[in-house]
PDB file of C-alpha atoms in Angstrom:
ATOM      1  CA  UNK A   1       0.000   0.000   0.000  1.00  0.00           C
ATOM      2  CA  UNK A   2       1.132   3.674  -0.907  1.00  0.00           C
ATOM      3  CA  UNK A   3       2.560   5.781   2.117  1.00  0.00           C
ATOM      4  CA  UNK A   4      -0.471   8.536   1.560  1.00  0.00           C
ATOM      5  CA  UNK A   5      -2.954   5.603   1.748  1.00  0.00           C
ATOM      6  CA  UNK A   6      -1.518   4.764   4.971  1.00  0.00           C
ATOM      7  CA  UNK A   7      -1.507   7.695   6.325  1.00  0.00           C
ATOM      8  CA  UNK A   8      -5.245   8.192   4.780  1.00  0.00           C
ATOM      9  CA  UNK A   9      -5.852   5.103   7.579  1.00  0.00           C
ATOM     10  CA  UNK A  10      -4.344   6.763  10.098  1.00  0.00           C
ATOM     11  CA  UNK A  11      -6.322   9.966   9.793  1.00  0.00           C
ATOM     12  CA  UNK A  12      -9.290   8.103   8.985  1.00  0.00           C
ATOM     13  CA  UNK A  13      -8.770   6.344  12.731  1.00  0.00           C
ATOM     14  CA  UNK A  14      -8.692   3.037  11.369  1.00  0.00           C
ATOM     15  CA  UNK A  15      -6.942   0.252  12.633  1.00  0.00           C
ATOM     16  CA  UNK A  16      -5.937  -0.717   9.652  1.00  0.00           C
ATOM     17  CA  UNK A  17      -3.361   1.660   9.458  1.00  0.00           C
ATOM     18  CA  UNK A  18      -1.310   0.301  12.167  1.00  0.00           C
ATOM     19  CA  UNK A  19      -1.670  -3.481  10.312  1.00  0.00           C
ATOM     20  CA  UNK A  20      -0.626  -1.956   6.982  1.00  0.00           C
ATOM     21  CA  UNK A  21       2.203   0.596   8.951  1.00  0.00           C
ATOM     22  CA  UNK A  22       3.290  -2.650  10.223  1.00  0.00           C
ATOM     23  CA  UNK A  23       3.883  -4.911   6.818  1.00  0.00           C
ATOM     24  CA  UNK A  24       5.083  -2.129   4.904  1.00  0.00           C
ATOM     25  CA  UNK A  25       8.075  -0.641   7.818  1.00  0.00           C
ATOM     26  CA  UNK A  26       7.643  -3.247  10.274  1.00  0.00           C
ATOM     27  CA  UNK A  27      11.087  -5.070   9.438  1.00  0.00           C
ATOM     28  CA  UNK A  28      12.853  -1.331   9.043  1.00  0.00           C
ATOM     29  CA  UNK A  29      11.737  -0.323  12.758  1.00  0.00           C
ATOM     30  CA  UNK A  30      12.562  -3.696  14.095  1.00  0.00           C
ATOM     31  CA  UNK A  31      16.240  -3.504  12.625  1.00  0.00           C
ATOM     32  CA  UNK A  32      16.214  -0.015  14.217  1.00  0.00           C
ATOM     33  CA  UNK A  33      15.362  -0.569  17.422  1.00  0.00           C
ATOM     34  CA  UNK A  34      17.537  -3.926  17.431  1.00  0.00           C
ATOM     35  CA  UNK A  35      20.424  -1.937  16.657  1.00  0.00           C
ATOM     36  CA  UNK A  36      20.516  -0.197  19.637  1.00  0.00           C
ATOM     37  CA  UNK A  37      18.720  -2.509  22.180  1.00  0.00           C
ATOM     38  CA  UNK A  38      20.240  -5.788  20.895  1.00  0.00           C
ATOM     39  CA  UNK A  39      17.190  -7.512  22.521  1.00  0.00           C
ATOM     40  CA  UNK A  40      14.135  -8.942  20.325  1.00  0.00           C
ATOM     41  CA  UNK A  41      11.337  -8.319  23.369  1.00  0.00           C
ATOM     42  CA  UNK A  42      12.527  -4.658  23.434  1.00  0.00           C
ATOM     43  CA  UNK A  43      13.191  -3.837  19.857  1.00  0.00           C
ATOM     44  CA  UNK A  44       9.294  -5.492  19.551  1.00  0.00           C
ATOM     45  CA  UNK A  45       7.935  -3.558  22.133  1.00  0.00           C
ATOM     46  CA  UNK A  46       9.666  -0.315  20.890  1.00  0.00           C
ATOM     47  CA  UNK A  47       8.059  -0.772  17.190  1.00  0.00           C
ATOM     48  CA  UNK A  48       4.753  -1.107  18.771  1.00  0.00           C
ATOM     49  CA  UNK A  49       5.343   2.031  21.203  1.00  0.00           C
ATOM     50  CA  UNK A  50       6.528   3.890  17.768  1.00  0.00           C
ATOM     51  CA  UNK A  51       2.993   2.673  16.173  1.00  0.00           C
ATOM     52  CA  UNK A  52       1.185   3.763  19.163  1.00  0.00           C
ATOM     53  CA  UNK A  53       3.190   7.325  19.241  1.00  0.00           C
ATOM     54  CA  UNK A  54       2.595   7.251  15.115  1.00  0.00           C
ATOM     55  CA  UNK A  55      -1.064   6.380  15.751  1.00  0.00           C
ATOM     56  CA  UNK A  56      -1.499   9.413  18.735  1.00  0.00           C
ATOM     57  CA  UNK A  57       0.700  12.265  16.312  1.00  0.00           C
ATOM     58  CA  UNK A  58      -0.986  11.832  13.116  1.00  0.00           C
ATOM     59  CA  UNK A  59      -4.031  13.492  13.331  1.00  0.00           C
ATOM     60  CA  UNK A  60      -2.003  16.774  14.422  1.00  0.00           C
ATOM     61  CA  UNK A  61       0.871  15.684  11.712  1.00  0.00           C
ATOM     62  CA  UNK A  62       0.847  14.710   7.888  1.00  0.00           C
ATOM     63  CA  UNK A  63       4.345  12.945   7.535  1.00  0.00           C
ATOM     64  CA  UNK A  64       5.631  13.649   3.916  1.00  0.00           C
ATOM     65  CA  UNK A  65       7.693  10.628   4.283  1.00  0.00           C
ATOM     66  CA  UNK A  66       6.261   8.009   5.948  1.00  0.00           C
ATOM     67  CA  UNK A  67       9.196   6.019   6.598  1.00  0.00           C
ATOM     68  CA  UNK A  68      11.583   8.212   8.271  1.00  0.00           C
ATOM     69  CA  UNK A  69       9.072   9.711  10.219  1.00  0.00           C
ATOM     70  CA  UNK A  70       8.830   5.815  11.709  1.00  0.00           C
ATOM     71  CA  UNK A  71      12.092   5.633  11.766  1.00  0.00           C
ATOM     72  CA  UNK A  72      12.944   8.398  13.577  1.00  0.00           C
ATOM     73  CA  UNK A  73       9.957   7.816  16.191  1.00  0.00           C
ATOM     74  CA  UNK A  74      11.444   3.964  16.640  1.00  0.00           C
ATOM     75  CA  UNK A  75      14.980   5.174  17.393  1.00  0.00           C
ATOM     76  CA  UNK A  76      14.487   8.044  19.624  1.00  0.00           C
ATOM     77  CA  UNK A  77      12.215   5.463  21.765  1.00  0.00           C
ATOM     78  CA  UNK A  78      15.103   2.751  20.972  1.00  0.00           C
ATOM     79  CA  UNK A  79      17.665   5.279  22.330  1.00  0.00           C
ATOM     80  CA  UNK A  80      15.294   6.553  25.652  1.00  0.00           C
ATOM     81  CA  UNK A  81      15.028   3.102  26.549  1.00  0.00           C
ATOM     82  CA  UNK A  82      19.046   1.912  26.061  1.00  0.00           C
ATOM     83  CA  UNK A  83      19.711   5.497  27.948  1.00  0.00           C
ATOM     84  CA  UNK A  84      17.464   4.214  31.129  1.00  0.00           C
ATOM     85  CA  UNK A  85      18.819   0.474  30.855  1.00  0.00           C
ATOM     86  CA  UNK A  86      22.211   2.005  31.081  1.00  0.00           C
ATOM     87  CA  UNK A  87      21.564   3.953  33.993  1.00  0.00           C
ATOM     88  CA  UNK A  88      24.631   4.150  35.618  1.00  0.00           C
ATOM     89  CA  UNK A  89      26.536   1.625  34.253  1.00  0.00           C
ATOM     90  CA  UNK A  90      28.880   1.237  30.758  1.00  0.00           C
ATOM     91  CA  UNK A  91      27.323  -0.047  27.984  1.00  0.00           C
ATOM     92  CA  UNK A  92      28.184  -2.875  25.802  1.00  0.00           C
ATOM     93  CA  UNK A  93      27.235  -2.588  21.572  1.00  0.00           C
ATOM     94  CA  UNK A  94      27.729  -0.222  18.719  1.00  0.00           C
ATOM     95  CA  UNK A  95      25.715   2.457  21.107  1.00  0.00           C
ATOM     96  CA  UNK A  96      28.410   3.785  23.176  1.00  0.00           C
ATOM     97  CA  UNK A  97      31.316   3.715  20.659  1.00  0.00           C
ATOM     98  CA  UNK A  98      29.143   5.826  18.527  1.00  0.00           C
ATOM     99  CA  UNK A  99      27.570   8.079  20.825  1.00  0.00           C
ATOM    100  CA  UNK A 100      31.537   8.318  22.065  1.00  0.00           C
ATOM    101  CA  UNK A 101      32.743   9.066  18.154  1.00  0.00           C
ATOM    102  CA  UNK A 102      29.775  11.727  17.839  1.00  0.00           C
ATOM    103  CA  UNK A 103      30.808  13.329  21.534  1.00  0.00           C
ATOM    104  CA  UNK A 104      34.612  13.965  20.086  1.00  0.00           C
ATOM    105  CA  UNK A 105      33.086  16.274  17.136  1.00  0.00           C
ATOM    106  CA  UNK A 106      29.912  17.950  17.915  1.00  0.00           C
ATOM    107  CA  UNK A 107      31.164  19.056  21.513  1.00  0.00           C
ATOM    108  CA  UNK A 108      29.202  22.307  21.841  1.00  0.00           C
ATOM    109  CA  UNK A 109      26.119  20.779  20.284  1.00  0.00           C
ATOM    110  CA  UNK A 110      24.546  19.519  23.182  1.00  0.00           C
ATOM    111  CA  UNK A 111      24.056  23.395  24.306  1.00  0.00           C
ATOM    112  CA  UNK A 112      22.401  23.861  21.667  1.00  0.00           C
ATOM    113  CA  UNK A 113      18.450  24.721  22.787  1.00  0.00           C
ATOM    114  CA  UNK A 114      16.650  23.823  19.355  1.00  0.00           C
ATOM    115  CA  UNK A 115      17.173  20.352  18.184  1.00  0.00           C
ATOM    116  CA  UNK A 116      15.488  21.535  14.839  1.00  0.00           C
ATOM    117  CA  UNK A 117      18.431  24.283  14.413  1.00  0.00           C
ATOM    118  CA  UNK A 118      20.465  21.461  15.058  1.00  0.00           C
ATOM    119  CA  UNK A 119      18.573  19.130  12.548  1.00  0.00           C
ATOM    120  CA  UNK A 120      18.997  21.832   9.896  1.00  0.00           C
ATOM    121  CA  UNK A 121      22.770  22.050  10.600  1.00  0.00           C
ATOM    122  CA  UNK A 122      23.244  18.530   9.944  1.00  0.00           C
ATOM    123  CA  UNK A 123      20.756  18.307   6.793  1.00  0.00           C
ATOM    124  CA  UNK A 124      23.221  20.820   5.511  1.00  0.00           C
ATOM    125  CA  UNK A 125      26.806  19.425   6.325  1.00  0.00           C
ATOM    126  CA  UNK A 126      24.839  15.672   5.169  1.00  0.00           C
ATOM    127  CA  UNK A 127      23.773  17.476   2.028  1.00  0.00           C
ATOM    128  CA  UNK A 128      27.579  18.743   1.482  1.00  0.00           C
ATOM    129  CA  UNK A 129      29.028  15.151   1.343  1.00  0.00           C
ATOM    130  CA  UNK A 130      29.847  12.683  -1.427  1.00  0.00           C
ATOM    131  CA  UNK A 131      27.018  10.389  -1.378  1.00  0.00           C
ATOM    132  CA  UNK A 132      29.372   7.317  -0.135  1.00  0.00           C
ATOM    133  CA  UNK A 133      30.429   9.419   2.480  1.00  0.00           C
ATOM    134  CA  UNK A 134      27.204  10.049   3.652  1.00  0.00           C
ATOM    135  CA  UNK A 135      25.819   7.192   3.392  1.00  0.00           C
ATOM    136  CA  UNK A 136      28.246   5.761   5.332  1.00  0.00           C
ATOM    137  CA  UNK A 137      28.263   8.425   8.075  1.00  0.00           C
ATOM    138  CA  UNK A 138      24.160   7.319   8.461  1.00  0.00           C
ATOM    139  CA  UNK A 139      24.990   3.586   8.974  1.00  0.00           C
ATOM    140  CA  UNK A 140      26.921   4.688  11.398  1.00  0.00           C
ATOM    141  CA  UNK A 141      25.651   7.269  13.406  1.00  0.00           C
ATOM    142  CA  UNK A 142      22.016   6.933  12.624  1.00  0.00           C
ATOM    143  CA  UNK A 143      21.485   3.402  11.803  1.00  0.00           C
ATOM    144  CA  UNK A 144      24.381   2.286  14.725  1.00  0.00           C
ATOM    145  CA  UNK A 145      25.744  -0.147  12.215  1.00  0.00           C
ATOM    146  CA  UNK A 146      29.249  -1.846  13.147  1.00  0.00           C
ATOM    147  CA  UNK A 147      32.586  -1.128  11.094  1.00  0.00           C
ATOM    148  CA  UNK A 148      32.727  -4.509  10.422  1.00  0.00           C
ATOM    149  CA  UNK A 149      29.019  -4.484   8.673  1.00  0.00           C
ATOM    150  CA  UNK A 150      29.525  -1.295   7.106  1.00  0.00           C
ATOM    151  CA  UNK A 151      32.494  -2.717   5.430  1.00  0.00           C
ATOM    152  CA  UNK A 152      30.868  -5.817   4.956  1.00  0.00           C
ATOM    153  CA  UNK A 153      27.758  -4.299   2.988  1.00  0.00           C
ATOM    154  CA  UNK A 154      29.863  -1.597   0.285  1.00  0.00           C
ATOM    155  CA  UNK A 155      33.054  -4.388  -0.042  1.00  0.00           C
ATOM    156  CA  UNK A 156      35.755  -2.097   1.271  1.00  0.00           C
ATOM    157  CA  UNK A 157      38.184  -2.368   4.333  1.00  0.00           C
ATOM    158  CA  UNK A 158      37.441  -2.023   8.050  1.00  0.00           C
ATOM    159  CA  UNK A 159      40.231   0.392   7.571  1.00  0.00           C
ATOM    160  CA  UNK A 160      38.680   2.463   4.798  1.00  0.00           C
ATOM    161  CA  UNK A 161      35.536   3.008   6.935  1.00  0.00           C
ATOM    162  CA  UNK A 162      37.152   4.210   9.668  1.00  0.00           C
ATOM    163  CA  UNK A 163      38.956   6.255   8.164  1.00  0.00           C
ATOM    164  CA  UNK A 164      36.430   7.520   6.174  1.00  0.00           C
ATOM    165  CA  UNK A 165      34.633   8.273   9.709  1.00  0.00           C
ATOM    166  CA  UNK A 166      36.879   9.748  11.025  1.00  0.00           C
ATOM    167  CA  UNK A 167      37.884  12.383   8.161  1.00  0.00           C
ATOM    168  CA  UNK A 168      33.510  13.169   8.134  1.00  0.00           C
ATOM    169  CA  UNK A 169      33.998  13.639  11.646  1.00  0.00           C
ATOM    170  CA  UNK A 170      36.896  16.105  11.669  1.00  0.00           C
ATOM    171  CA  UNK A 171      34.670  17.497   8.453  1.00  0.00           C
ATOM    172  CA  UNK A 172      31.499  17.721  10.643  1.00  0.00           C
ATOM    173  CA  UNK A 173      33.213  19.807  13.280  1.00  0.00           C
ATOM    174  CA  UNK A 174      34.805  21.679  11.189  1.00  0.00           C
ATOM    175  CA  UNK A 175      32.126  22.392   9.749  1.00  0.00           C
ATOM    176  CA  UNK A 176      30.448  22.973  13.120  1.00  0.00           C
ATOM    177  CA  UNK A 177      33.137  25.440  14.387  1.00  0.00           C
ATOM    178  CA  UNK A 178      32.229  27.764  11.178  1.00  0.00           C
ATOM    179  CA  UNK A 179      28.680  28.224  12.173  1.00  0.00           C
ATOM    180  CA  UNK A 180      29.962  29.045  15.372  1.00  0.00           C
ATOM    181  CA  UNK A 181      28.619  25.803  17.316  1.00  0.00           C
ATOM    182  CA  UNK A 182      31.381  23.587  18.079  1.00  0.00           C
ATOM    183  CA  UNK A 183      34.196  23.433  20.349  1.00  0.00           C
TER     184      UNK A 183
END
């Protein structure tokens, strides 16, 4: 089913739309939310909060694109709930290292008071970037994908991708320091 007929259902308040959310992006929110939780019963019951949260936002909201607005609703839950299972203790997974790897660049952006300024800053440094590089900076840092399966999936080196990170990184805050956010 098209996205607009979906999202037809959900202003329509039919239950449907949740059935049809869930056949269409139900594997792309699971692998989301497994990502970062690396537990089934969580990842499951994060896709179904994200349907719920979909379901409750819609009639105020018309999503132009369906699936990242799912997306982005299943990892901020994904991430909430990793944040209060860490609670006080190190975590283990792809999580940390690249919540660690984003920390070392984008210092000054957690005083930033508008995440949609923020949003906008990094549509425009994503928008700057060779689309390899930027599609490997999403795996990454949105999708929490591992060096090993990033390398895996576009047949280069573990060593390519990290370095590859790493230069978008230094690019990022660089990029950051000119509009006056970073360190």
């Amino acid at each position: 089913m098209e996205d607009e007929k979906i999202v037809d259902l959900y202003w329509s308040r039919s239950e449907e739309a949740i059935s049809e959310t869930d056949r269409k992006y139900g594997r792309y929110c699971r692998s989301i939310a497994y990502r970062i939780l690396q537990n089934e019963a969580d990842s499951e019951e994060c896709v179904n909060d994200a349907y719920l949260q979909a379901w409750r936002s819609m009639p105020s909201q018309r999503p132009s694109r369906l699936n990242a607005f799912l997306g982005k609703i299943t990892r901020n839950l994904a991430l909430n709930r990793w944040e209060k299972s860490q609670a006080g203790k190190r975590g283990s997974g792809q999580v940390p290292l690249v919540l660690d790897e984003l920390r070392e660049c984008a210092s000054g952006v957690g005083e930033m008071a508008d995440d949609v300024a923020f949003a906008d800053l990094l549509n425009r440094f994503l928008r700057s970037l060779p689309r390899e590089k930027r599609i490997l900076f999403l795996r990454r840092y949105w999708y929490c994908c591992s060096i090993q399966e990033i390398a895996s999936d576009f047949g280069i080196s573990e060593s390519k991708v990290k370095m590859t990170l790493l230069r978008t990184r230094r690019a990022f805050q660089q990029f950051l320091e000119k509009e006056e956010i970073g360190i």
